[in-house]
Amino acid sequence: MDTQTRFDTDSRRFDLVSWPGLAATLLALSAFVLFGLGTTFPEVRAFGYVPMVASLIVAWSADREFARDLSVIAGCLGLISSISVAADISWSNIARMGVVLSAVVIGPWLITRYGFKDRTIVFPLRRGQRWSRLEWAWLLFVIVVAWLVLPQYFMRTGVYLNWPPVTQWDEIVRLFFGVNAVGIWDELFFICTVFALLRKHFAFWTANVFTTVIFVSFLWELGYRSIGPVLTIPFALVQAYIFTRTKSLPYTVTVHLLFDALVFLTIVHAHHPDALPIFIGV
């Protein structure tokens, strides 16, 4: 895969108040219904495909190049919605999610690179450049904030119960693998794919907000419920900013994995507080 950094394109940028803006809004609404509202109220989940279809009709009526990119995102969301992404560490679910989540990363890259002859989706490594002091300081900040906040969120709201009560070593290993694998995938799909394709056609913050709605909706189904969006919305917005500023996928992933490491430790602690007494105030 191409790791050359590319963020700027020759495509014209659309305003939020425009037909492409409406199409992107409808697609974000579709994700909200499919993964967010549809998780809490399963009877309305199927209605999430209505705004998805409407978004594609509007997009193809407005601009061909934009419609191609939005269709790629919509196709990925449709494929993801065909499975449950709720926390389940059974081997069968790991295999099923592995196939689908891999497909929605590899597929868009192949389609845009070889079908559209476009290099918007890239995975920049920023080789040979050391991380700055500010970047190292941000990693420390993430660890401290996650250590202080995540146990309060998971245990006081009871959302840790959305993850299985791991008791055996193989279950703990699978949970650790699952949390981190999904964390890496989040950056490959939501930032390198969804955000990159939307950023091609919209201003940075417009694309970032659309991506955040889709990302946070996905996280709701995954298990980050109750007041979860209060945490996940800022996290999603900042991750896109970090990726754009650093032009480094490894750094962006590192930030995410440090956060997820505390998620993993918090879940284990919540289920077995005496086995892992490393948090305070809970």
PDB file of C-alpha atoms in Angstrom:
ATOM      1  CA  MET A   1       0.000   0.000   0.000  1.00  0.00           C
ATOM      2  CA  ASP A   2       1.095   3.525  -0.746  1.00  0.00           C
ATOM      3  CA  THR A   3       2.453   5.298   2.308  1.00  0.00           C
ATOM      4  CA  GLN A   4       3.155   8.591   0.587  1.00  0.00           C
ATOM      5  CA  THR A   5       1.436  11.461   2.367  1.00  0.00           C
ATOM      6  CA  ARG A   6      -1.225  13.313   0.439  1.00  0.00           C
ATOM      7  CA  PHE A   7      -3.852  15.553   1.925  1.00  0.00           C
ATOM      8  CA  ASP A   8      -4.376  18.310  -0.619  1.00  0.00           C
ATOM      9  CA  THR A   9      -6.260  17.626  -3.813  1.00  0.00           C
ATOM     10  CA  ASP A  10      -7.263  19.564  -6.869  1.00  0.00           C
ATOM     11  CA  SER A  11     -10.956  18.890  -6.238  1.00  0.00           C
ATOM     12  CA  ARG A  12     -13.042  21.910  -5.371  1.00  0.00           C
ATOM     13  CA  ARG A  13     -14.335  22.061  -1.827  1.00  0.00           C
ATOM     14  CA  PHE A  14     -18.072  22.165  -1.200  1.00  0.00           C
ATOM     15  CA  ASP A  15     -19.839  24.218   1.457  1.00  0.00           C
ATOM     16  CA  LEU A  16     -21.846  22.534   4.168  1.00  0.00           C
ATOM     17  CA  VAL A  17     -24.959  24.209   2.791  1.00  0.00           C
ATOM     18  CA  SER A  18     -24.876  22.596  -0.645  1.00  0.00           C
ATOM     19  CA  TRP A  19     -26.208  19.473  -2.346  1.00  0.00           C
ATOM     20  CA  PRO A  20     -23.008  17.530  -1.554  1.00  0.00           C
ATOM     21  CA  GLY A  21     -23.276  18.837   2.023  1.00  0.00           C
ATOM     22  CA  LEU A  22     -26.815  17.484   2.204  1.00  0.00           C
ATOM     23  CA  ALA A  23     -25.668  14.129   0.819  1.00  0.00           C
ATOM     24  CA  ALA A  24     -22.899  13.833   3.420  1.00  0.00           C
ATOM     25  CA  THR A  25     -25.329  14.850   6.172  1.00  0.00           C
ATOM     26  CA  LEU A  26     -27.762  12.134   5.096  1.00  0.00           C
ATOM     27  CA  LEU A  27     -24.973   9.553   5.118  1.00  0.00           C
ATOM     28  CA  ALA A  28     -23.918  10.605   8.620  1.00  0.00           C
ATOM     29  CA  LEU A  29     -27.569  10.342   9.661  1.00  0.00           C
ATOM     30  CA  SER A  30     -27.650   6.860   8.188  1.00  0.00           C
ATOM     31  CA  ALA A  31     -24.682   5.817  10.353  1.00  0.00           C
ATOM     32  CA  PHE A  32     -26.348   7.351  13.408  1.00  0.00           C
ATOM     33  CA  VAL A  33     -29.491   5.282  12.844  1.00  0.00           C
ATOM     34  CA  LEU A  34     -27.723   2.056  11.839  1.00  0.00           C
ATOM     35  CA  PHE A  35     -25.132   1.938  14.618  1.00  0.00           C
ATOM     36  CA  GLY A  36     -26.364   4.365  17.263  1.00  0.00           C
ATOM     37  CA  LEU A  37     -30.124   4.628  17.450  1.00  0.00           C
ATOM     38  CA  GLY A  38     -30.551   1.184  15.912  1.00  0.00           C
ATOM     39  CA  THR A  39     -28.501  -0.390  18.698  1.00  0.00           C
ATOM     40  CA  THR A  40     -30.726   1.045  21.401  1.00  0.00           C
ATOM     41  CA  PHE A  41     -33.918   0.534  19.393  1.00  0.00           C
ATOM     42  CA  PRO A  42     -33.364  -2.440  17.036  1.00  0.00           C
ATOM     43  CA  GLU A  43     -36.777  -1.994  15.461  1.00  0.00           C
ATOM     44  CA  VAL A  44     -35.645   1.241  13.758  1.00  0.00           C
ATOM     45  CA  ARG A  45     -32.260  -0.029  12.551  1.00  0.00           C
ATOM     46  CA  ALA A  46     -33.468  -0.935   9.047  1.00  0.00           C
ATOM     47  CA  PHE A  47     -34.664   2.651   8.543  1.00  0.00           C
ATOM     48  CA  GLY A  48     -31.011   3.678   8.513  1.00  0.00           C
ATOM     49  CA  TYR A  49     -30.726   2.534   4.913  1.00  0.00           C
ATOM     50  CA  VAL A  50     -33.292   5.131   3.803  1.00  0.00           C
ATOM     51  CA  PRO A  51     -31.051   8.182   4.338  1.00  0.00           C
ATOM     52  CA  MET A  52     -28.123   6.175   2.918  1.00  0.00           C
ATOM     53  CA  VAL A  53     -29.950   5.618  -0.370  1.00  0.00           C
ATOM     54  CA  ALA A  54     -31.151   9.235  -0.347  1.00  0.00           C
ATOM     55  CA  SER A  55     -27.585  10.462   0.180  1.00  0.00           C
ATOM     56  CA  LEU A  56     -26.409   8.576  -2.898  1.00  0.00           C
ATOM     57  CA  ILE A  57     -29.270   9.896  -5.036  1.00  0.00           C
ATOM     58  CA  VAL A  58     -28.445  13.469  -4.004  1.00  0.00           C
ATOM     59  CA  ALA A  59     -24.697  12.913  -4.458  1.00  0.00           C
ATOM     60  CA  TRP A  60     -24.986  11.462  -7.958  1.00  0.00           C
ATOM     61  CA  SER A  61     -27.302  14.315  -8.911  1.00  0.00           C
ATOM     62  CA  ALA A  62     -24.803  16.891  -7.651  1.00  0.00           C
ATOM     63  CA  ASP A  63     -21.245  15.891  -8.595  1.00  0.00           C
ATOM     64  CA  ARG A  64     -19.850  12.728 -10.159  1.00  0.00           C
ATOM     65  CA  GLU A  65     -16.431  12.689  -8.476  1.00  0.00           C
ATOM     66  CA  PHE A  66     -17.913  13.399  -5.056  1.00  0.00           C
ATOM     67  CA  ALA A  67     -20.600  10.762  -5.634  1.00  0.00           C
ATOM     68  CA  ARG A  68     -17.976   8.107  -6.398  1.00  0.00           C
ATOM     69  CA  ASP A  69     -16.170   8.777  -3.117  1.00  0.00           C
ATOM     70  CA  LEU A  70     -19.372   8.954  -1.075  1.00  0.00           C
ATOM     71  CA  SER A  71     -20.526   5.692  -2.655  1.00  0.00           C
ATOM     72  CA  VAL A  72     -17.343   4.020  -1.430  1.00  0.00           C
ATOM     73  CA  ILE A  73     -18.023   5.189   2.127  1.00  0.00           C
ATOM     74  CA  ALA A  74     -21.690   4.186   1.913  1.00  0.00           C
ATOM     75  CA  GLY A  75     -20.765   0.733   0.619  1.00  0.00           C
ATOM     76  CA  CYS A  76     -18.397   0.263   3.546  1.00  0.00           C
ATOM     77  CA  LEU A  77     -21.014   1.343   6.081  1.00  0.00           C
ATOM     78  CA  GLY A  78     -23.518  -0.998   4.491  1.00  0.00           C
ATOM     79  CA  LEU A  79     -21.078  -3.890   4.742  1.00  0.00           C
ATOM     80  CA  ILE A  80     -20.256  -3.125   8.374  1.00  0.00           C
ATOM     81  CA  SER A  81     -23.966  -2.952   9.205  1.00  0.00           C
ATOM     82  CA  SER A  82     -24.364  -6.528   7.972  1.00  0.00           C
ATOM     83  CA  ILE A  83     -22.633  -7.798  11.124  1.00  0.00           C
ATOM     84  CA  SER A  84     -22.846  -6.986  14.810  1.00  0.00           C
ATOM     85  CA  VAL A  85     -19.909  -4.981  16.134  1.00  0.00           C
ATOM     86  CA  ALA A  86     -20.999  -5.326  19.764  1.00  0.00           C
ATOM     87  CA  ALA A  87     -18.183  -6.522  22.008  1.00  0.00           C
ATOM     88  CA  ASP A  88     -17.942 -10.287  21.485  1.00  0.00           C
ATOM     89  CA  ILE A  89     -14.609 -12.084  21.807  1.00  0.00           C
ATOM     90  CA  SER A  90     -15.727 -15.493  20.595  1.00  0.00           C
ATOM     91  CA  TRP A  91     -13.446 -16.908  17.905  1.00  0.00           C
ATOM     92  CA  SER A  92     -16.270 -16.986  15.367  1.00  0.00           C
ATOM     93  CA  ASN A  93     -17.063 -13.312  15.888  1.00  0.00           C
ATOM     94  CA  ILE A  94     -13.379 -12.350  15.782  1.00  0.00           C
ATOM     95  CA  ALA A  95     -13.081 -14.125  12.420  1.00  0.00           C
ATOM     96  CA  ARG A  96     -16.276 -12.561  11.071  1.00  0.00           C
ATOM     97  CA  MET A  97     -15.320  -9.055  12.138  1.00  0.00           C
ATOM     98  CA  GLY A  98     -11.777  -9.571  10.908  1.00  0.00           C
ATOM     99  CA  VAL A  99     -12.959 -10.375   7.393  1.00  0.00           C
ATOM    100  CA  VAL A 100     -15.485  -7.522   7.168  1.00  0.00           C
ATOM    101  CA  LEU A 101     -13.358  -4.839   8.813  1.00  0.00           C
ATOM    102  CA  SER A 102     -10.348  -5.783   6.690  1.00  0.00           C
ATOM    103  CA  ALA A 103     -12.486  -5.608   3.551  1.00  0.00           C
ATOM    104  CA  VAL A 104     -13.641  -2.049   4.264  1.00  0.00           C
ATOM    105  CA  VAL A 105     -10.027  -0.893   4.555  1.00  0.00           C
ATOM    106  CA  ILE A 106      -8.472  -2.806   1.666  1.00  0.00           C
ATOM    107  CA  GLY A 107     -11.481  -2.469  -0.657  1.00  0.00           C
ATOM    108  CA  PRO A 108     -11.657   1.354  -0.752  1.00  0.00           C
ATOM    109  CA  TRP A 109      -7.891   1.599  -1.241  1.00  0.00           C
ATOM    110  CA  LEU A 110      -8.023  -0.771  -4.215  1.00  0.00           C
ATOM    111  CA  ILE A 111     -11.132   0.856  -5.719  1.00  0.00           C
ATOM    112  CA  THR A 112      -9.871   4.416  -5.468  1.00  0.00           C
ATOM    113  CA  ARG A 113      -6.286   3.610  -6.431  1.00  0.00           C
ATOM    114  CA  TYR A 114      -6.889   1.337  -9.397  1.00  0.00           C
ATOM    115  CA  GLY A 115     -10.512   2.036 -10.288  1.00  0.00           C
ATOM    116  CA  PHE A 116     -10.608   5.814  -9.856  1.00  0.00           C
ATOM    117  CA  LYS A 117      -6.833   6.375 -10.405  1.00  0.00           C
ATOM    118  CA  ASP A 118      -6.898   8.472  -7.253  1.00  0.00           C
ATOM    119  CA  ARG A 119      -4.371   8.674  -4.409  1.00  0.00           C
ATOM    120  CA  THR A 120      -6.460  10.232  -1.672  1.00  0.00           C
ATOM    121  CA  ILE A 121      -6.329   7.191   0.613  1.00  0.00           C
ATOM    122  CA  VAL A 122      -2.768   6.888   1.905  1.00  0.00           C
ATOM    123  CA  PHE A 123      -1.120   5.521   5.031  1.00  0.00           C
ATOM    124  CA  PRO A 124       1.688   8.020   5.813  1.00  0.00           C
ATOM    125  CA  LEU A 125       4.586   6.705   7.884  1.00  0.00           C
ATOM    126  CA  ARG A 126       6.710   9.876   8.139  1.00  0.00           C
ATOM    127  CA  ARG A 127       9.885   7.803   8.036  1.00  0.00           C
ATOM    128  CA  GLY A 128      13.111   9.287   9.363  1.00  0.00           C
ATOM    129  CA  GLN A 129      11.429  12.055  11.390  1.00  0.00           C
ATOM    130  CA  ARG A 130      11.607  11.928  15.154  1.00  0.00           C
ATOM    131  CA  TRP A 131       8.606  12.745  17.246  1.00  0.00           C
ATOM    132  CA  SER A 132       8.796  16.228  18.727  1.00  0.00           C
ATOM    133  CA  ARG A 133       8.749  17.023  22.439  1.00  0.00           C
ATOM    134  CA  LEU A 134       5.184  18.218  22.051  1.00  0.00           C
ATOM    135  CA  GLU A 135       4.194  14.897  20.488  1.00  0.00           C
ATOM    136  CA  TRP A 136       5.822  12.952  23.321  1.00  0.00           C
ATOM    137  CA  ALA A 137       4.140  15.249  25.850  1.00  0.00           C
ATOM    138  CA  TRP A 138       0.767  14.595  24.227  1.00  0.00           C
ATOM    139  CA  LEU A 139       1.253  10.833  24.647  1.00  0.00           C
ATOM    140  CA  LEU A 140       1.892  11.343  28.365  1.00  0.00           C
ATOM    141  CA  PHE A 141      -1.157  13.588  28.593  1.00  0.00           C
ATOM    142  CA  VAL A 142      -3.339  10.915  26.941  1.00  0.00           C
ATOM    143  CA  ILE A 143      -2.147   8.273  29.421  1.00  0.00           C
ATOM    144  CA  VAL A 144      -2.832  10.466  32.449  1.00  0.00           C
ATOM    145  CA  VAL A 145      -6.256  11.620  31.261  1.00  0.00           C
ATOM    146  CA  ALA A 146      -7.312   8.094  30.254  1.00  0.00           C
ATOM    147  CA  TRP A 147      -6.142   6.704  33.614  1.00  0.00           C
ATOM    148  CA  LEU A 148      -8.159   9.328  35.485  1.00  0.00           C
ATOM    149  CA  VAL A 149     -11.309   9.432  33.345  1.00  0.00           C
ATOM    150  CA  LEU A 150     -11.933   5.984  31.874  1.00  0.00           C
ATOM    151  CA  PRO A 151     -12.457   4.084  35.169  1.00  0.00           C
ATOM    152  CA  GLN A 152     -14.951   6.730  36.283  1.00  0.00           C
ATOM    153  CA  TYR A 153     -16.848   6.429  33.019  1.00  0.00           C
ATOM    154  CA  PHE A 154     -16.846   2.648  32.704  1.00  0.00           C
ATOM    155  CA  MET A 155     -17.582   1.787  36.332  1.00  0.00           C
ATOM    156  CA  ARG A 156     -19.923   4.567  37.433  1.00  0.00           C
ATOM    157  CA  THR A 157     -22.156   4.160  34.377  1.00  0.00           C
ATOM    158  CA  GLY A 158     -21.901   0.370  34.244  1.00  0.00           C
ATOM    159  CA  VAL A 159     -20.965   0.340  30.549  1.00  0.00           C
ATOM    160  CA  TYR A 160     -18.158  -2.104  31.311  1.00  0.00           C
ATOM    161  CA  LEU A 161     -20.923  -4.719  31.336  1.00  0.00           C
ATOM    162  CA  ASN A 162     -21.111  -4.292  27.538  1.00  0.00           C
ATOM    163  CA  TRP A 163     -17.812  -6.211  27.449  1.00  0.00           C
ATOM    164  CA  PRO A 164     -17.608  -9.869  28.512  1.00  0.00           C
ATOM    165  CA  PRO A 165     -16.441 -10.681  32.078  1.00  0.00           C
ATOM    166  CA  VAL A 166     -13.179 -12.327  31.068  1.00  0.00           C
ATOM    167  CA  THR A 167     -12.001 -14.927  33.572  1.00  0.00           C
ATOM    168  CA  GLN A 168      -9.647 -17.229  31.665  1.00  0.00           C
ATOM    169  CA  TRP A 169      -6.233 -16.233  30.329  1.00  0.00           C
ATOM    170  CA  ASP A 170      -7.213 -16.984  26.751  1.00  0.00           C
ATOM    171  CA  GLU A 171     -10.231 -14.688  27.146  1.00  0.00           C
ATOM    172  CA  ILE A 172      -8.041 -11.908  28.505  1.00  0.00           C
ATOM    173  CA  VAL A 173      -5.650 -12.320  25.560  1.00  0.00           C
ATOM    174  CA  ARG A 174      -8.551 -12.242  23.087  1.00  0.00           C
ATOM    175  CA  LEU A 175      -9.972  -9.128  24.731  1.00  0.00           C
ATOM    176  CA  PHE A 176      -6.574  -7.420  24.587  1.00  0.00           C
ATOM    177  CA  PHE A 177      -6.152  -8.402  20.938  1.00  0.00           C
ATOM    178  CA  GLY A 178      -9.686  -7.327  20.059  1.00  0.00           C
ATOM    179  CA  VAL A 179      -9.479  -3.922  21.734  1.00  0.00           C
ATOM    180  CA  ASN A 180      -6.166  -3.101  20.075  1.00  0.00           C
ATOM    181  CA  ALA A 181      -7.060  -4.543  16.670  1.00  0.00           C
ATOM    182  CA  VAL A 182     -10.221  -2.460  16.528  1.00  0.00           C
ATOM    183  CA  GLY A 183      -8.232   0.577  17.686  1.00  0.00           C
ATOM    184  CA  ILE A 184      -5.819   0.229  14.760  1.00  0.00           C
ATOM    185  CA  TRP A 185      -8.699  -0.392  12.372  1.00  0.00           C
ATOM    186  CA  ASP A 186     -10.446   2.766  13.622  1.00  0.00           C
ATOM    187  CA  GLU A 187      -7.567   4.883  12.336  1.00  0.00           C
ATOM    188  CA  LEU A 188      -7.188   2.989   9.066  1.00  0.00           C
ATOM    189  CA  PHE A 189     -10.885   3.250   8.256  1.00  0.00           C
ATOM    190  CA  PHE A 190     -12.312   6.350   9.898  1.00  0.00           C
ATOM    191  CA  ILE A 191      -9.267   8.606   9.453  1.00  0.00           C
ATOM    192  CA  CYS A 192      -7.296   7.269   6.479  1.00  0.00           C
ATOM    193  CA  THR A 193     -10.411   6.331   4.503  1.00  0.00           C
ATOM    194  CA  VAL A 194     -13.618   8.111   5.560  1.00  0.00           C
ATOM    195  CA  PHE A 195     -12.039  11.375   6.730  1.00  0.00           C
ATOM    196  CA  ALA A 196      -9.601  11.449   3.807  1.00  0.00           C
ATOM    197  CA  LEU A 197     -12.353  10.998   1.218  1.00  0.00           C
ATOM    198  CA  LEU A 198     -14.575  13.623   2.848  1.00  0.00           C
ATOM    199  CA  ARG A 199     -11.640  16.015   3.338  1.00  0.00           C
ATOM    200  CA  LYS A 200     -11.089  15.844  -0.404  1.00  0.00           C
ATOM    201  CA  HIS A 201     -14.427  17.593  -0.941  1.00  0.00           C
ATOM    202  CA  PHE A 202     -15.078  19.607   2.241  1.00  0.00           C
ATOM    203  CA  ALA A 203     -13.223  21.960   4.568  1.00  0.00           C
ATOM    204  CA  PHE A 204     -11.272  20.292   7.374  1.00  0.00           C
ATOM    205  CA  TRP A 205     -13.769  20.807  10.197  1.00  0.00           C
ATOM    206  CA  THR A 206     -16.759  19.949   8.041  1.00  0.00           C
ATOM    207  CA  ALA A 207     -15.176  16.649   7.048  1.00  0.00           C
ATOM    208  CA  ASN A 208     -14.040  16.080  10.629  1.00  0.00           C
ATOM    209  CA  VAL A 209     -17.540  16.529  12.063  1.00  0.00           C
ATOM    210  CA  PHE A 210     -19.090  14.190   9.480  1.00  0.00           C
ATOM    211  CA  THR A 211     -16.445  11.569  10.245  1.00  0.00           C
ATOM    212  CA  THR A 212     -16.937  12.009  13.984  1.00  0.00           C
ATOM    213  CA  VAL A 213     -20.690  11.369  13.737  1.00  0.00           C
ATOM    214  CA  ILE A 214     -20.014   8.131  11.855  1.00  0.00           C
ATOM    215  CA  PHE A 215     -17.194   7.089  14.208  1.00  0.00           C
ATOM    216  CA  VAL A 216     -19.076   7.810  17.434  1.00  0.00           C
ATOM    217  CA  SER A 217     -22.155   5.981  16.119  1.00  0.00           C
ATOM    218  CA  PHE A 218     -19.980   2.920  15.485  1.00  0.00           C
ATOM    219  CA  LEU A 219     -18.486   3.177  18.978  1.00  0.00           C
ATOM    220  CA  TRP A 220     -21.974   3.294  20.483  1.00  0.00           C
ATOM    221  CA  GLU A 221     -22.761  -0.131  19.053  1.00  0.00           C
ATOM    222  CA  LEU A 222     -19.334  -1.358  20.119  1.00  0.00           C
ATOM    223  CA  GLY A 223     -20.205  -0.560  23.735  1.00  0.00           C
ATOM    224  CA  TYR A 224     -19.326   3.074  24.497  1.00  0.00           C
ATOM    225  CA  ARG A 225     -22.836   4.047  25.591  1.00  0.00           C
ATOM    226  CA  SER A 226     -24.430   6.163  28.332  1.00  0.00           C
ATOM    227  CA  ILE A 227     -22.322   9.359  28.387  1.00  0.00           C
ATOM    228  CA  GLY A 228     -19.781   7.747  26.054  1.00  0.00           C
ATOM    229  CA  PRO A 229     -20.161  10.381  23.307  1.00  0.00           C
ATOM    230  CA  VAL A 230     -18.979  13.041  25.777  1.00  0.00           C
ATOM    231  CA  LEU A 231     -15.607  11.269  25.644  1.00  0.00           C
ATOM    232  CA  THR A 232     -15.590   9.829  22.138  1.00  0.00           C
ATOM    233  CA  ILE A 233     -16.619  12.991  20.262  1.00  0.00           C
ATOM    234  CA  PRO A 234     -13.613  15.062  21.439  1.00  0.00           C
ATOM    235  CA  PHE A 235     -11.336  12.056  20.938  1.00  0.00           C
ATOM    236  CA  ALA A 236     -12.493  11.597  17.337  1.00  0.00           C
ATOM    237  CA  LEU A 237     -12.168  15.298  16.507  1.00  0.00           C
ATOM    238  CA  VAL A 238      -8.666  15.475  17.970  1.00  0.00           C
ATOM    239  CA  GLN A 239      -7.464  12.302  16.217  1.00  0.00           C
ATOM    240  CA  ALA A 240      -8.246  13.757  12.779  1.00  0.00           C
ATOM    241  CA  TYR A 241      -6.468  16.966  13.774  1.00  0.00           C
ATOM    242  CA  ILE A 242      -3.412  15.033  14.986  1.00  0.00           C
ATOM    243  CA  PHE A 243      -3.307  12.961  11.802  1.00  0.00           C
ATOM    244  CA  THR A 244      -3.507  16.064   9.623  1.00  0.00           C
ATOM    245  CA  ARG A 245      -0.871  17.973  11.596  1.00  0.00           C
ATOM    246  CA  THR A 246       1.651  15.166  12.089  1.00  0.00           C
ATOM    247  CA  LYS A 247       1.076  13.391   8.763  1.00  0.00           C
ATOM    248  CA  SER A 248       2.032  10.257  10.657  1.00  0.00           C
ATOM    249  CA  LEU A 249      -0.178   7.186  10.861  1.00  0.00           C
ATOM    250  CA  PRO A 250       2.137   5.454  13.400  1.00  0.00           C
ATOM    251  CA  TYR A 251       1.896   8.408  15.776  1.00  0.00           C
ATOM    252  CA  THR A 252      -1.883   8.682  15.403  1.00  0.00           C
ATOM    253  CA  VAL A 253      -2.240   4.943  16.014  1.00  0.00           C
ATOM    254  CA  THR A 254       0.063   5.153  19.047  1.00  0.00           C
ATOM    255  CA  VAL A 255      -2.175   7.796  20.621  1.00  0.00           C
ATOM    256  CA  HIS A 256      -5.191   5.555  20.026  1.00  0.00           C
ATOM    257  CA  LEU A 257      -3.523   2.405  21.330  1.00  0.00           C
ATOM    258  CA  LEU A 258      -2.390   4.112  24.530  1.00  0.00           C
ATOM    259  CA  PHE A 259      -5.978   5.154  25.107  1.00  0.00           C
ATOM    260  CA  ASP A 260      -7.195   1.646  24.312  1.00  0.00           C
ATOM    261  CA  ALA A 261      -4.614   0.106  26.646  1.00  0.00           C
ATOM    262  CA  LEU A 262      -6.300   1.962  29.493  1.00  0.00           C
ATOM    263  CA  VAL A 263      -9.690   0.859  28.140  1.00  0.00           C
ATOM    264  CA  PHE A 264      -8.541  -2.762  28.347  1.00  0.00           C
ATOM    265  CA  LEU A 265      -7.131  -2.361  31.855  1.00  0.00           C
ATOM    266  CA  THR A 266     -10.289  -0.591  32.991  1.00  0.00           C
ATOM    267  CA  ILE A 267     -12.565  -3.342  31.686  1.00  0.00           C
ATOM    268  CA  VAL A 268     -10.495  -6.039  33.407  1.00  0.00           C
ATOM    269  CA  HIS A 269     -10.381  -3.996  36.619  1.00  0.00           C
ATOM    270  CA  ALA A 270     -14.129  -3.354  36.519  1.00  0.00           C
ATOM    271  CA  HIS A 271     -14.876  -7.066  36.315  1.00  0.00           C
ATOM    272  CA  HIS A 272     -12.103  -8.087  38.740  1.00  0.00           C
ATOM    273  CA  PRO A 273     -11.274  -5.084  40.969  1.00  0.00           C
ATOM    274  CA  ASP A 274      -9.158  -7.082  43.410  1.00  0.00           C
ATOM    275  CA  ALA A 275      -6.978  -8.572  40.670  1.00  0.00           C
ATOM    276  CA  LEU A 276      -5.938  -5.246  39.156  1.00  0.00           C
ATOM    277  CA  PRO A 277      -6.095  -2.457  41.790  1.00  0.00           C
ATOM    278  CA  ILE A 278      -4.344   0.252  39.783  1.00  0.00           C
ATOM    279  CA  PHE A 279      -7.053   2.931  39.690  1.00  0.00           C
ATOM    280  CA  ILE A 280      -8.199   5.397  42.304  1.00  0.00           C
ATOM    281  CA  GLY A 281     -11.601   6.781  43.225  1.00  0.00           C
ATOM    282  CA  VAL A 282     -13.617   3.805  41.939  1.00  0.00           C
TER     283      VAL A 282
END
